[in-house]
Amino acid sequence: MLTEDQLAKLRTAGKVSGAARELGLSMVKEGVKLYDVAQEVEGYIRDHGCGLAFPCNISINDVAAHYTPSCNDKRVFELGDVVKVDCGAELDGYVGDTAGTVEVGTNAYKDLVEISKTARNTVAEFIGDGIPLGEIGKAVEMTITNAGFTPITNLCGHQIEPYNLHAGLSVPSYANGSDVKIQSGMVVAIEPFATNGAGEVRNGKPGNIVRIARERKIADPKAAEFFEYVKGEFKTFPFCARSCDFPDAEKHVKDLVRHGVLSSYAELVEVKGGIVSQHEYTFYIDGNRGEVTTLP
């Protein structure tokens, strides 16, 4: 179980994350730049005393996750886009991880957008100490399939530990039969992805999100200085060049990826080109209930 001080940090990070999520979703309008939304979301998190647990993901239509705008990204939202905004704040390593989906100016995918939220909220009603992972997956799968859509089976929720965004347990979005149980004191992100496609994602092109892969001697003094900055600013969390307050960050990121110091996350794309929706909350498991920490 977390101490009161630890729980206070988790709740603060969660509250900031939830407010940042709602800010980002409110900005998603036709003609608005993705870059501007990402910058506002991350600026809100930092302005409210937290660090970034990962770059603001803004993934559109068949891209399920891992798209964040680059430093010079000119892309704008278009009418009919289905937009996932996924963001996270951290405070001394305690994380709020949260996401939502909106449709830009149309209602063609209203049911698909809502069903991932319904699946998340269904889990919120019963998640707690002793609940098997398979039961959570079954609830998500039944909710989504009963509405005529398909859960994405190779994307899952996850346990979160201090400075470790994806730790320990993976929480399925389908009835995988796992009898491993959620335990009191855990922090868990529940994030159902729903689609009108095949229900699976593949790796697309390399994205702009990176993480430290290994430490090794860096010959270029400026690149070495940048690496020290990254370790201090982002610690063990994923980041991107756009989020760095450092000259030539994009160049340094590319060089360090090429030298194997950093590794990049591929964009995750639905295998049949299906539209994808996502809703996510972080929960603190306190006895027989799960407390949502990422409400604004």
PDB file of C-alpha atoms in Angstrom, residues 112 115-116 119 137-146 148-155 172-175 191-201 270 276-277:
ATOM      1  CA  LEU A 112     -17.291   3.549 -31.768  1.00  0.00           C
ATOM      2  CA  ILE A 115     -17.880   2.160 -26.644  1.00  0.00           C
ATOM      3  CA  SER A 116     -14.270   2.294 -25.453  1.00  0.00           C
ATOM      4  CA  ALA A 119     -15.819  -0.504 -21.556  1.00  0.00           C
ATOM      5  CA  GLY A 137     -10.612  -8.676 -20.197  1.00  0.00           C
ATOM      6  CA  LYS A 138     -13.916 -10.525 -20.467  1.00  0.00           C
ATOM      7  CA  ALA A 139     -15.870  -7.432 -19.405  1.00  0.00           C
ATOM      8  CA  VAL A 140     -14.061  -5.266 -21.953  1.00  0.00           C
ATOM      9  CA  GLU A 141     -14.503  -7.793 -24.755  1.00  0.00           C
ATOM     10  CA  MET A 142     -18.207  -8.369 -24.079  1.00  0.00           C
ATOM     11  CA  THR A 143     -18.950  -4.661 -23.849  1.00  0.00           C
ATOM     12  CA  ILE A 144     -17.233  -3.888 -27.141  1.00  0.00           C
ATOM     13  CA  THR A 145     -18.371  -6.927 -29.134  1.00  0.00           C
ATOM     14  CA  ASN A 146     -21.989  -6.601 -27.975  1.00  0.00           C
ATOM     15  CA  GLY A 148     -20.778  -4.595 -32.887  1.00  0.00           C
ATOM     16  CA  PHE A 149     -17.115  -3.599 -32.617  1.00  0.00           C
ATOM     17  CA  THR A 150     -13.861  -5.419 -31.838  1.00  0.00           C
ATOM     18  CA  PRO A 151     -11.380  -4.900 -29.002  1.00  0.00           C
ATOM     19  CA  ILE A 152      -7.741  -4.551 -30.018  1.00  0.00           C
ATOM     20  CA  THR A 153      -6.287  -7.649 -28.458  1.00  0.00           C
ATOM     21  CA  ASN A 154      -2.574  -6.820 -28.695  1.00  0.00           C
ATOM     22  CA  LEU A 155      -2.931  -3.522 -26.844  1.00  0.00           C
ATOM     23  CA  PRO A 172      -6.026  -7.732 -21.331  1.00  0.00           C
ATOM     24  CA  SER A 173      -8.891  -6.368 -23.405  1.00  0.00           C
ATOM     25  CA  TYR A 174     -10.285  -9.818 -24.125  1.00  0.00           C
ATOM     26  CA  ALA A 175     -11.151 -12.943 -22.148  1.00  0.00           C
ATOM     27  CA  GLU A 191      -7.329   1.573 -21.492  1.00  0.00           C
ATOM     28  CA  PRO A 192      -9.667  -0.321 -23.816  1.00  0.00           C
ATOM     29  CA  PHE A 193      -9.090   0.241 -27.540  1.00  0.00           C
ATOM     30  CA  ALA A 194     -12.052  -0.494 -29.814  1.00  0.00           C
ATOM     31  CA  THR A 195     -12.139  -0.688 -33.609  1.00  0.00           C
ATOM     32  CA  ASN A 196     -14.329  -1.420 -36.606  1.00  0.00           C
ATOM     33  CA  GLY A 197     -11.331  -3.249 -38.077  1.00  0.00           C
ATOM     34  CA  ALA A 198      -9.695  -6.609 -37.356  1.00  0.00           C
ATOM     35  CA  GLY A 199      -8.828  -5.986 -33.693  1.00  0.00           C
ATOM     36  CA  GLU A 200      -5.062  -5.971 -33.931  1.00  0.00           C
ATOM     37  CA  VAL A 201      -2.323  -3.395 -34.482  1.00  0.00           C
ATOM     38  CA  GLU A 270      -4.776  -1.109 -37.079  1.00  0.00           C
ATOM     39  CA  VAL A 276      -9.697   3.144 -33.434  1.00  0.00           C
ATOM     40  CA  SER A 277     -11.046   4.720 -30.248  1.00  0.00           C
TER      41      SER A 277
END
